[in-house]
């Protein structure tokens, strides 16, 4: 900001820009509300099937999100322009008042050719102490000019940074004013400078680094500036050096490093969401550096040979949602190395990384960071789009699953697969429908096939994947129920899946059996089946037009399906007792409680099948009209309570349903009680005219038929242990 520009400043054009952006904000506010409350809300409730249920709904959701991002970015720009305009007007007025005050003291101010200014005494002889007065005025004017320059330059930098974050659409960057945005950029530069000198970082500086990165970890302006100012290679070297410097950390130091790793991971994840040219280059260089060895003591030939870039970067993927394109590019190169050993899929993978020469523990936790696939899988677990892209390739999926038998990456692979087949990121509480796409169902089908293999497929359940498989089965209960029920029951087993009948019946049965021998996997299946059945019963009682055979026949079919699925679980449980592999009752009940709490949270936000496919999205609109709200807050929620809180059922002893090691007859009785109670709850809530006694008897008979059938089905497809 030069002197005459501020002195003569007419900021009406800036004021016009503020007014224009205010009009944009006003218009976008209306459009964003319409997109969210009308456009998207109708799409969520629409009775769509096939491609419309997934492709169109996803398009609508993303479009509505663009309106939200546009409003956020427009508001931020308007506020920054308004702040800058108000400040510049204030500084202009301060400058002119100071000049007028100087005139009263016989001092004049003129601009100079170099855009500066000069103060001189305008009378002769010069008054006493005029030189001191002139110097004071000069300092005052320069101070005002400096502040105006800072206001102008920081506004320009912030606005340019915001514009650079998205090549297309809007970034959704949010800052309340220009100062907060400018501060974020300044802090990013300062932290990058600290990170370039890891070995010289003091304890106080490290503490400040962790605090600052933690504060700004979700700020895209900060994150992108930090990453690019530090540099890609330097980012990897920083973490390698930091891990080496704090090797063997315990107590408070360990907690401090865990906090640093979490905050740094989330910051880098946020940074990758930026489309700025500098961040595009950063991401490209990270992939290029993945095979580089990052030594922590390059001058000492007797120290370790250095962790590979793959290992360093993957150890920073445990937290945060990394950009899908970055994960795709990084994963493609990583998987090429991971799949390189000859032989059967998965064989030799462990030796690829364990023999790399790395001696640094890159993860301040249970893992050591030597297997980069573990961190990469965790990264995928937070980005369903990237997870789908990865596991769409069946050769990759088969390799990753098989490699889990020979490595310790199983649990990380499990959460990545969950994200892929459900569309819900690990730790995410969904607030909108996530119907299964054809791609997702195909991945689930391939997973089931792998687990169903008689020559070791069940081993996957034992390698840390059991819980995730149970959650996946829970989410696919509509497709599972339809496949086991057979053709003709489509109007009963409602779903908005794009491929509701694509699963294989034999693989489905064997998958359920194998997963049910794991306490946490069994918990997922039990919860998913119970909630889906409860929701279906509620749907058919609330809206009798859903199935032309009437609610009584629909309930009978649902009950028989419940008996079949719970029968498979019960027989798997009993077989585990025979083989001595049964878990404690406490472990299963805790697993049910933990998963139930998560599903109850989903129930509380009133969304349907899209989140975890536990209830039919096609019925959501009908039920909302009939009951005044979605059904997830009703019968399904009560069913979760019965399972997780050991409530009494029809006078039964106060105990947890589906006890581990329970007698098969007792197991069947628990399934029957759950279905009957769901019917009673729905009949009461909707004032149904179904005859209660005969309905309960019909459910009992149907559950038993399904239960008996489950034994036959298992005998046909799976070898069973004998007592």
XYZ file of C-alpha atoms in Angstrom:
723
model
C 0.000 0.000 0.000
C 1.669 3.270 -1.112
C 1.157 6.607 0.619
C -0.928 8.451 -1.950
C -3.173 5.421 -2.593
C -4.132 5.366 1.063
C -4.313 9.150 1.450
C -6.563 9.604 -1.566
C -8.191 6.247 -1.186
C -11.710 5.932 -2.546
C -12.788 2.474 -1.482
C -16.228 2.619 -3.026
C -15.321 -0.147 -5.484
C -14.325 -2.351 -2.566
C -17.615 -1.460 -0.905
C -19.413 -2.430 -4.104
C -17.600 -5.773 -4.038
C -18.729 -6.309 -0.441
C -22.318 -5.524 -1.430
C -22.103 -7.833 -4.425
C -20.774 -10.675 -2.311
C -23.456 -9.998 0.300
C -26.042 -10.442 -2.452
C -24.340 -13.669 -3.479
C -24.401 -14.892 0.121
C -28.082 -14.025 0.419
C -28.938 -15.886 -2.779
C -26.773 -18.879 -1.877
C -28.358 -19.054 1.569
C -31.737 -19.573 -0.069
C -30.374 -22.008 -2.636
C -28.433 -23.984 -0.038
C -31.538 -24.304 2.139
C -33.607 -25.438 -0.832
C -30.928 -27.895 -1.917
C -30.678 -29.344 1.583
C -34.293 -29.293 2.759
C -36.059 -29.867 -0.556
C -33.799 -31.229 -3.294
C -31.711 -33.578 -1.118
C -34.484 -34.404 1.354
C -36.731 -35.591 -1.475
C -33.915 -37.618 -2.982
C -33.292 -39.303 0.381
C -36.946 -40.318 0.641
C -37.507 -41.125 -3.037
C -38.693 -44.626 -3.906
C -35.855 -45.301 -6.305
C -34.258 -48.531 -7.372
C -31.343 -49.607 -9.540
C -29.004 -46.883 -10.753
C -31.302 -44.120 -9.554
C -31.009 -45.388 -5.975
C -27.279 -44.894 -6.043
C -25.970 -42.825 -8.955
C -28.717 -40.200 -8.998
C -28.980 -39.988 -5.226
C -25.201 -39.637 -4.952
C -25.247 -36.889 -7.583
C -27.963 -35.043 -5.682
C -26.042 -35.384 -2.423
C -22.831 -34.057 -3.964
C -24.676 -31.214 -5.682
C -26.336 -30.206 -2.414
C -22.898 -30.326 -0.796
C -21.550 -27.983 -3.459
C -24.185 -25.420 -2.519
C -23.088 -25.698 1.111
C -19.433 -25.265 0.158
C -20.316 -22.353 -2.134
C -22.188 -20.596 0.664
C -19.337 -21.165 3.106
C -16.701 -19.884 0.688
C -18.794 -16.897 -0.408
C -19.445 -15.921 3.207
C -15.734 -16.155 4.005
C -14.792 -14.014 0.991
C -17.480 -11.427 1.802
C -16.318 -11.200 5.424
C -12.664 -10.828 4.433
C -13.487 -8.092 1.913
C -15.668 -6.318 4.458
C -12.967 -6.488 7.131
C -10.362 -5.179 4.721
C -12.558 -2.372 3.423
C -13.497 -1.231 6.931
C -9.865 -1.328 8.055
C -8.542 0.572 5.032
C -11.177 3.284 5.455
C -10.187 3.561 9.116
C -6.473 3.789 8.271
C -7.148 6.377 5.521
C -9.063 8.549 7.971
C -6.350 8.132 10.633
C -3.708 9.121 8.090
C -5.529 12.284 7.018
C -6.236 13.298 10.614
C -2.552 12.913 11.426
C -1.653 15.045 8.391
C -4.116 17.731 9.511
C -2.688 17.639 13.030
C 0.768 18.114 11.515
C -0.416 21.114 9.519
C -1.470 22.769 12.781
C 2.104 22.255 13.946
C 3.477 23.895 10.795
C 4.296 20.551 9.166
C 3.452 19.495 5.614
C 3.380 15.999 4.099
C 3.902 15.216 0.420
C 4.151 12.011 -1.528
C 7.400 11.042 -3.200
C 8.183 9.403 -6.528
C 9.036 6.099 -4.849
C 5.463 5.840 -3.440
C 6.666 7.018 -0.049
C 6.239 10.401 1.644
C 8.208 13.250 3.125
C 7.508 15.501 6.123
C 8.902 19.060 6.172
C 8.445 22.271 8.113
C 6.360 24.710 6.073
C 7.314 28.011 7.763
C 10.462 30.014 8.302
C 12.034 30.431 10.651
C 11.414 26.911 11.918
C 9.673 26.762 15.307
C 11.499 25.298 18.301
C 11.650 21.452 18.413
C 10.139 21.292 14.884
C 12.619 18.560 13.925
C 11.356 16.358 16.753
C 7.737 17.059 15.790
C 8.475 16.160 12.164
C 10.118 12.880 13.192
C 7.170 11.998 15.427
C 4.677 12.699 12.627
C 6.739 10.683 10.171
C 6.745 7.676 12.551
C 3.004 8.018 13.114
C 2.252 8.112 9.402
C 4.597 5.209 8.685
C 2.929 3.148 11.407
C -0.505 3.772 9.875
C 0.832 2.994 6.402
C 2.430 -0.242 7.660
C -0.856 -1.402 9.176
C -2.730 -0.586 5.981
C -0.128 -2.446 3.945
C -0.479 -5.484 6.193
C -4.257 -5.350 5.893
C -4.081 -5.128 2.124
C -1.359 -7.738 1.580
C -2.762 -10.324 3.978
C -6.195 -9.959 2.407
C -4.675 -10.521 -1.023
C -2.728 -13.546 0.196
C -5.733 -15.092 1.931
C -8.102 -14.513 -1.006
C -5.559 -15.940 -3.426
C -5.044 -18.975 -1.178
C -8.774 -19.577 -0.945
C -9.192 -19.354 -4.702
C -6.343 -21.814 -5.272
C -7.766 -24.559 -3.075
C -10.291 -25.824 -5.624
C -9.754 -26.177 -9.373
C -13.468 -26.866 -9.837
C -16.400 -26.079 -7.595
C -15.821 -24.689 -4.110
C -13.455 -25.553 -1.297
C -15.780 -24.812 1.596
C -13.021 -22.983 3.510
C -14.451 -21.185 6.504
C -12.907 -18.315 8.445
C -14.765 -15.748 10.492
C -12.531 -12.863 9.375
C -9.390 -11.939 7.503
C -7.216 -11.876 10.596
C -7.995 -15.480 11.512
C -7.264 -16.639 7.960
C -4.038 -14.640 7.804
C -2.992 -16.000 11.181
C -3.565 -19.569 9.959
C -1.192 -18.971 7.039
C 1.402 -17.314 9.269
C 1.250 -20.161 11.779
C 1.655 -22.660 8.954
C 4.856 -20.952 7.803
C 6.173 -20.872 11.360
C 5.451 -24.546 12.000
C 7.000 -25.571 8.679
C 10.140 -23.661 9.640
C 10.270 -25.526 12.965
C 9.774 -28.892 11.271
C 12.719 -28.292 8.956
C 15.022 -28.303 11.973
C 13.771 -31.300 13.944
C 17.032 -31.973 15.760
C 17.203 -28.383 17.020
C 13.590 -28.257 18.185
C 13.412 -27.503 21.906
C 10.928 -29.093 24.281
C 8.948 -25.840 24.390
C 8.940 -25.605 20.589
C 7.792 -29.209 20.258
C 4.967 -28.549 22.680
C 3.944 -25.456 20.704
C 4.200 -27.402 17.439
C 1.867 -30.138 18.693
C -0.589 -27.579 20.075
C -0.656 -25.493 16.896
C -0.954 -28.417 14.492
C -3.724 -29.810 16.689
C -5.573 -26.502 16.638
C -5.414 -26.142 12.854
C -5.557 -29.814 11.773
C -8.939 -29.315 10.066
C -8.095 -25.919 8.556
C -7.446 -26.355 4.837
C -5.607 -23.043 4.480
C -3.208 -23.924 7.305
C -2.783 -27.545 6.270
C -2.009 -26.856 2.609
C 0.378 -24.023 3.440
C 2.151 -26.098 6.107
C 2.636 -29.088 3.826
C 3.869 -27.090 0.837
C 6.073 -24.769 2.883
C 7.692 -27.820 4.498
C 7.933 -29.813 1.274
C 7.109 -33.430 0.481
C 10.533 -34.979 1.077
C 11.026 -32.821 4.149
C 7.664 -33.942 5.539
C 8.736 -37.588 5.395
C 12.179 -36.807 6.798
C 10.608 -34.839 9.647
C 8.534 -37.782 10.807
C 11.401 -40.252 10.433
C 13.631 -37.971 12.519
C 10.924 -37.363 15.098
C 10.198 -41.075 15.497
C 13.901 -41.806 15.896
C 14.451 -38.994 18.385
C 11.634 -40.275 20.608
C 12.172 -44.010 20.167
C 11.090 -45.975 23.225
C 8.988 -43.099 24.564
C 7.040 -43.902 27.715
C 4.615 -42.158 30.041
C 3.992 -38.461 29.274
C 6.456 -38.508 26.385
C 4.584 -41.391 24.746
C 1.263 -39.584 25.096
C 2.836 -36.456 23.636
C 4.113 -38.340 20.595
C 0.789 -40.106 20.084
C -0.898 -36.705 20.074
C 1.661 -35.405 17.585
C 1.178 -38.382 15.272
C -2.594 -37.986 15.364
C -2.503 -34.237 14.740
C 0.090 -34.478 11.984
C -1.843 -37.274 10.262
C -5.048 -35.252 10.275
C -3.276 -32.101 9.104
C -1.691 -33.856 6.130
C -5.003 -35.517 5.304
C -6.686 -32.101 5.266
C -3.881 -30.729 3.117
C -4.418 -33.379 0.432
C -7.973 -32.113 -0.088
C -6.531 -28.927 -1.585
C -6.352 -28.599 -5.367
C -3.754 -25.824 -5.255
C -0.966 -26.362 -7.773
C 1.595 -26.492 -4.972
C -0.360 -29.254 -3.189
C -0.794 -31.198 -6.404
C 2.982 -31.150 -6.735
C 3.376 -32.143 -3.062
C 1.131 -35.188 -3.523
C 2.915 -36.195 -6.719
C 6.294 -35.949 -5.009
C 5.153 -37.988 -2.003
C 4.300 -40.848 -4.353
C 7.638 -40.453 -6.141
C 9.537 -40.511 -2.837
C 7.751 -43.651 -1.624
C 10.705 -45.917 -2.401
C 13.301 -43.512 -0.976
C 15.090 -44.545 2.230
C 14.871 -41.836 4.867
C 17.893 -42.206 7.094
C 17.920 -40.452 10.444
C 21.739 -40.558 10.865
C 23.120 -40.294 7.324
C 26.679 -39.642 8.530
C 26.790 -42.805 10.649
C 27.214 -45.921 8.471
C 26.495 -48.202 11.415
C 23.022 -46.825 12.052
C 19.853 -48.052 10.313
C 19.498 -47.887 6.546
C 16.347 -45.810 6.861
C 12.633 -46.361 6.574
C 11.160 -46.303 3.093
C 8.877 -43.477 2.058
C 6.027 -46.018 1.906
C 6.537 -46.848 5.555
C 6.867 -43.251 6.707
C 3.847 -41.956 4.799
C 1.627 -44.893 5.687
C 2.417 -44.433 9.369
C 0.795 -41.000 9.031
C -2.432 -42.282 7.466
C -4.076 -43.596 10.603
C -6.167 -40.471 11.149
C -8.030 -38.086 8.884
C -9.662 -38.380 5.479
C -7.038 -38.281 2.739
C -7.951 -37.237 -0.794
C -9.240 -40.168 -2.854
C -7.101 -39.410 -5.916
C -3.986 -39.237 -3.758
C -4.841 -42.535 -2.053
C -5.484 -44.123 -5.452
C -2.118 -43.033 -6.854
C -0.225 -43.918 -3.688
C -2.005 -47.255 -3.284
C -1.442 -48.298 -6.873
C 2.318 -47.983 -6.461
C 2.322 -49.540 -2.973
C 0.240 -52.525 -4.051
C 2.530 -53.181 -6.989
C 5.348 -53.760 -4.495
C 3.175 -55.635 -2.030
C 1.975 -58.018 -4.730
C 5.420 -58.490 -6.299
C 6.478 -61.804 -4.679
C 5.799 -64.783 -6.905
C 3.481 -67.565 -5.882
C -0.029 -67.609 -4.471
C -1.704 -64.289 -3.585
C -0.477 -62.965 -0.267
C 2.521 -65.283 -0.015
C 5.844 -63.598 0.695
C 4.257 -60.248 1.497
C 5.495 -60.176 5.066
C 9.117 -60.581 3.964
C 8.854 -57.624 1.582
C 8.527 -55.176 4.441
C 9.991 -56.950 7.445
C 13.265 -57.342 5.604
C 13.493 -53.749 4.413
C 16.135 -52.782 6.970
C 13.871 -50.428 8.865
C 14.622 -50.303 12.586
C 12.712 -47.148 13.530
C 9.362 -47.633 15.222
C 7.236 -45.206 13.192
C 4.036 -45.733 15.147
C 3.684 -44.788 18.786
C 1.278 -47.602 19.525
C 0.823 -51.331 18.953
C 2.052 -51.260 15.358
C 5.639 -50.471 14.352
C 4.957 -49.049 10.884
C 7.067 -51.654 9.089
C 4.114 -52.890 7.031
C 2.907 -49.815 5.100
C -0.231 -51.628 3.998
C -1.539 -51.359 7.555
C -1.459 -47.562 7.509
C -2.728 -47.438 3.937
C -5.700 -49.625 4.839
C -6.487 -47.284 7.733
C -6.341 -44.415 5.283
C -8.832 -46.199 3.029
C -11.105 -46.825 6.006
C -11.714 -43.084 6.285
C -12.406 -42.614 2.566
C -15.024 -45.045 1.179
C -14.563 -43.748 -2.376
C -10.879 -44.641 -2.340
C -11.617 -47.978 -0.667
C -14.090 -48.874 -3.414
C -11.582 -47.882 -6.096
C -8.962 -50.128 -4.494
C -11.065 -53.236 -3.897
C -12.887 -52.982 -7.221
C -9.914 -54.865 -8.615
C -10.615 -58.474 -7.617
C -6.942 -59.431 -7.900
C -6.120 -56.732 -5.353
C -8.955 -57.799 -3.071
C -7.913 -61.459 -3.221
C -4.294 -60.554 -2.532
C -5.084 -58.275 0.396
C -7.382 -60.843 1.999
C -4.911 -63.702 1.542
C -2.007 -61.579 2.773
C -3.916 -61.060 6.017
C -3.264 -64.714 6.849
C 0.495 -64.130 6.873
C 0.688 -60.621 8.335
C -0.729 -58.530 11.178
C -2.695 -56.224 8.923
C -6.042 -58.031 9.313
C -7.926 -55.546 11.490
C -6.820 -52.622 9.273
C -7.927 -54.527 6.173
C -11.263 -55.172 7.878
C -12.119 -51.528 8.512
C -11.063 -50.631 4.954
C -13.423 -53.286 3.591
C -16.213 -51.996 5.827
C -15.797 -48.528 4.342
C -15.815 -49.949 0.819
C -18.979 -52.035 1.095
C -21.010 -49.689 3.329
C -19.933 -46.254 2.091
C -19.445 -45.170 5.700
C -15.998 -44.153 6.902
C -14.510 -45.662 10.037
C -15.714 -43.692 13.053
C -18.190 -41.731 10.961
C -21.786 -41.304 12.121
C -23.778 -41.149 8.874
C -26.507 -38.550 8.542
C -27.765 -39.421 5.085
C -28.729 -42.560 3.155
C -25.908 -44.622 1.647
C -27.571 -47.160 -0.695
C -25.296 -49.952 -1.878
C -24.009 -49.527 -5.406
C -23.477 -52.396 -7.815
C -19.725 -52.012 -7.272
C -20.097 -52.269 -3.514
C -22.285 -55.366 -3.689
C -19.743 -56.994 -6.020
C -16.969 -56.336 -3.503
C -19.118 -57.809 -0.731
C -19.863 -60.829 -2.909
C -16.139 -61.386 -3.520
C -15.361 -61.067 0.192
C -18.029 -63.642 1.001
C -16.604 -65.975 -1.612
C -13.116 -65.701 -0.114
C -14.341 -66.439 3.417
C -16.544 -69.287 2.169
C -13.632 -71.238 0.673
C -13.295 -74.646 2.363
C -9.496 -74.605 2.155
C -8.779 -71.875 4.678
C -11.325 -69.127 4.051
C -12.427 -69.308 7.663
C -8.882 -68.453 8.784
C -9.553 -64.852 7.772
C -12.091 -64.560 10.576
C -9.372 -65.479 13.058
C -6.910 -62.896 11.708
C -8.580 -59.792 13.099
C -11.287 -59.569 10.445
C -14.153 -61.164 12.352
C -15.606 -57.968 13.763
C -15.520 -56.200 10.406
C -17.075 -59.171 8.622
C -19.891 -59.111 11.187
C -20.451 -55.417 10.615
C -20.479 -55.971 6.859
C -23.021 -58.781 7.215
C -25.091 -56.463 9.394
C -25.087 -53.819 6.691
C -26.002 -56.347 3.994
C -28.856 -57.993 5.841
C -31.387 -56.937 3.142
C -29.380 -58.609 0.370
C -28.607 -61.615 2.603
C -32.261 -62.048 3.577
C -33.463 -61.858 -0.012
C -30.882 -64.352 -1.209
C -31.691 -66.915 1.487
C -35.456 -66.427 1.062
C -35.325 -66.923 -2.699
C -37.321 -65.389 -5.522
C -40.796 -64.049 -4.863
C -40.105 -62.256 -1.600
C -38.788 -59.021 -3.095
C -41.765 -56.942 -1.925
C -41.281 -58.221 1.609
C -37.515 -57.798 1.997
C -37.373 -54.157 1.032
C -34.112 -52.494 0.085
C -32.788 -49.717 -2.126
C -29.654 -51.659 -3.048
C -28.658 -51.416 -6.706
C -27.972 -55.154 -6.804
C -30.249 -56.705 -4.171
C -30.046 -60.241 -5.604
C -26.383 -60.413 -6.622
C -25.032 -62.479 -3.717
C -24.347 -66.197 -3.991
C -26.501 -68.353 -1.682
C -23.870 -70.965 -0.865
C -21.183 -68.362 -0.201
C -23.626 -66.331 1.878
C -24.471 -69.319 4.065
C -20.858 -70.348 4.582
C -19.855 -66.740 5.247
C -22.462 -66.353 7.983
C -21.390 -69.653 9.535
C -17.675 -68.807 9.598
C -18.162 -65.250 10.875
C -20.563 -66.441 13.576
C -17.762 -68.388 15.221
C -16.178 -65.061 16.200
C -17.852 -63.343 19.161
C -17.716 -59.847 17.644
C -18.629 -61.094 14.187
C -21.583 -62.951 15.683
C -22.655 -59.781 17.482
C -22.816 -57.880 14.190
C -24.924 -60.539 12.517
C -27.312 -60.847 15.461
C -27.818 -57.094 15.684
C -28.151 -56.581 11.956
C -30.677 -59.359 11.478
C -32.711 -58.347 14.514
C -32.874 -54.684 13.578
C -33.652 -55.407 9.940
C -36.437 -57.804 10.874
C -37.839 -55.327 13.393
C -37.753 -52.532 10.841
C -39.380 -54.679 8.180
C -42.161 -55.734 10.525
C -42.743 -52.112 11.447
C -42.742 -51.096 7.778
C -45.359 -53.683 6.768
C -47.598 -52.945 9.748
C -47.295 -49.190 9.237
C -48.012 -49.404 5.514
C -50.068 -52.461 4.566
C -49.802 -51.634 0.851
C -46.105 -52.519 0.673
C -46.924 -56.202 0.033
C -50.140 -57.226 -1.695
C -50.372 -60.369 0.419
C -50.955 -58.254 3.513
C -48.908 -57.716 6.665
C -49.693 -61.125 8.200
C -48.109 -63.032 5.321
C -45.192 -60.597 5.197
C -44.534 -61.056 8.918
C -44.574 -64.822 8.467
C -41.938 -64.667 5.739
C -39.807 -62.240 7.755
C -40.030 -64.532 10.779
C -38.971 -67.574 8.784
C -35.983 -65.665 7.425
C -35.065 -64.624 10.958
C -35.214 -68.255 12.028
C -32.957 -69.317 9.161
C -30.292 -66.668 9.711
C -30.343 -66.918 13.500
C -30.290 -70.699 13.104
C -27.060 -70.505 11.106
C -25.619 -68.311 13.856
C -26.853 -70.659 16.577
C -25.451 -73.774 14.930
C -22.117 -72.049 14.346
C -22.113 -71.103 18.017
C -22.900 -74.670 19.089
C -20.221 -76.062 16.759
C -17.705 -73.684 18.299
C -18.519 -75.195 21.688
C -17.786 -78.661 20.279
C -14.416 -77.579 18.895
C -13.558 -75.731 22.095
C -13.192 -72.394 20.327
C -16.061 -70.614 22.021
C -15.472 -67.176 23.485
C -16.724 -66.133 26.886
C -20.270 -64.915 27.321
C -18.871 -61.629 28.618
C -16.921 -61.042 25.379
C -19.975 -61.538 23.203
C -22.231 -59.393 25.374
C -19.667 -56.599 25.328
C -19.424 -56.892 21.547
C -23.204 -56.684 21.205
C -23.308 -53.687 23.528
C -20.553 -51.809 21.675
C -22.028 -52.367 18.235
C -25.514 -51.708 19.565
C -24.501 -48.313 20.914
C -23.258 -47.310 17.452
C -26.442 -48.502 15.744
C -28.556 -46.760 18.364
C -26.750 -43.528 17.523
C -27.651 -44.035 13.871
C -31.222 -44.816 14.895
C -31.334 -41.531 16.753
C -30.746 -39.423 13.634
C -33.664 -41.051 11.841
C -32.055 -42.246 8.633
C -32.889 -45.417 6.784
C -31.125 -48.044 4.761
C -28.534 -45.708 3.329
C -26.362 -45.640 6.433
C -25.943 -49.328 7.159
C -28.743 -50.906 5.136
C -30.567 -52.131 8.223
C -33.957 -50.922 7.107
C -35.582 -50.299 3.719
C -35.138 -46.839 2.318
C -38.157 -47.390 0.074
C -40.360 -47.475 3.150
C -38.885 -44.410 4.784
C -41.193 -41.912 3.119
C -44.298 -43.999 3.787
C -43.422 -44.405 7.442
C -42.568 -40.768 7.852
C -46.038 -39.951 6.609
C -47.753 -42.600 8.702
C -45.894 -42.097 11.957
C -44.721 -38.528 11.733
C -41.085 -39.596 11.828
C -38.706 -42.237 10.543
C -38.960 -45.675 12.093
C -35.371 -45.845 13.285
C -36.312 -44.069 16.468
C -39.040 -46.593 17.167
C -39.182 -50.359 16.903
C -35.590 -50.881 15.768
C -34.338 -48.758 18.649
C -36.375 -50.799 21.121
C -34.962 -53.984 19.614
C -31.433 -52.693 20.151
C -32.278 -51.955 23.780
C -33.524 -55.488 24.323
C -30.308 -56.921 22.948
C -27.890 -54.585 24.693
C -29.539 -53.996 28.036
C -30.724 -57.547 28.842
C -34.325 -56.490 29.293
C -36.928 -59.037 30.349
C -38.838 -60.550 27.458
C -42.230 -62.104 28.176
C -41.315 -62.938 31.728
C -37.993 -64.534 30.806
C -35.133 -64.287 33.272
C -33.304 -61.001 33.162
C -30.348 -61.983 31.023
C -28.636 -61.194 27.764
C -30.279 -62.705 24.714
C -28.218 -65.047 22.554
C -25.864 -66.157 25.272
C -22.588 -67.659 24.180
C -22.685 -71.395 24.700
C -26.435 -71.439 25.146
C -28.446 -74.533 24.309
C -29.706 -74.493 20.721
C -33.322 -74.551 21.884
C -32.657 -71.567 24.111
C -31.008 -69.811 21.172
C -34.081 -70.423 19.017
C -36.322 -69.140 21.789
C -34.340 -65.912 21.948
C -34.744 -65.366 18.219
C -38.463 -66.081 18.474
C -38.836 -63.649 21.375
C -37.126 -60.880 19.485
C -39.349 -61.206 16.426
C -42.531 -61.540 18.468
C -41.723 -58.539 20.601
C -40.946 -56.416 17.540
C -44.367 -57.350 16.139
C -46.084 -56.481 19.419
C -44.325 -53.127 19.570
C -45.254 -52.257 15.976
C -48.857 -53.434 16.354
C -49.241 -51.262 19.433
C -47.577 -48.211 17.895
C -49.681 -48.298 14.721
C -52.952 -49.562 16.235
C -52.839 -52.606 13.970
C -55.924 -54.793 13.691
C -53.824 -57.955 13.312
C -55.057 -60.623 15.765
C -52.356 -60.736 18.451
C -52.586 -64.399 19.479
C -52.604 -65.896 16.007
C -49.910 -63.472 14.863
C -47.616 -64.548 17.683
C -48.301 -68.202 16.899
C -47.636 -67.611 13.216
C -44.299 -66.027 14.109
C -43.404 -68.951 16.378
C -44.137 -71.483 13.655
C -42.299 -69.499 10.989
C -39.203 -68.942 13.127
C -39.116 -72.659 13.880
C -39.412 -73.565 10.196
C -36.533 -71.285 9.369
C -34.540 -72.663 12.287
C -35.013 -76.244 11.113
C -34.174 -75.278 7.543
C -30.915 -73.669 8.690
C -29.576 -77.028 9.829
C -30.346 -78.598 6.458
C -28.872 -75.659 4.577
C -25.658 -75.899 6.568
C -25.360 -79.644 6.079
C -25.600 -79.088 2.336
C -22.836 -76.483 2.116
C -20.503 -76.861 5.090
C -18.741 -79.664 6.955
C -19.787 -79.753 10.607
C -17.972 -81.027 13.703
C -19.511 -83.907 15.632
C -19.716 -84.070 19.421
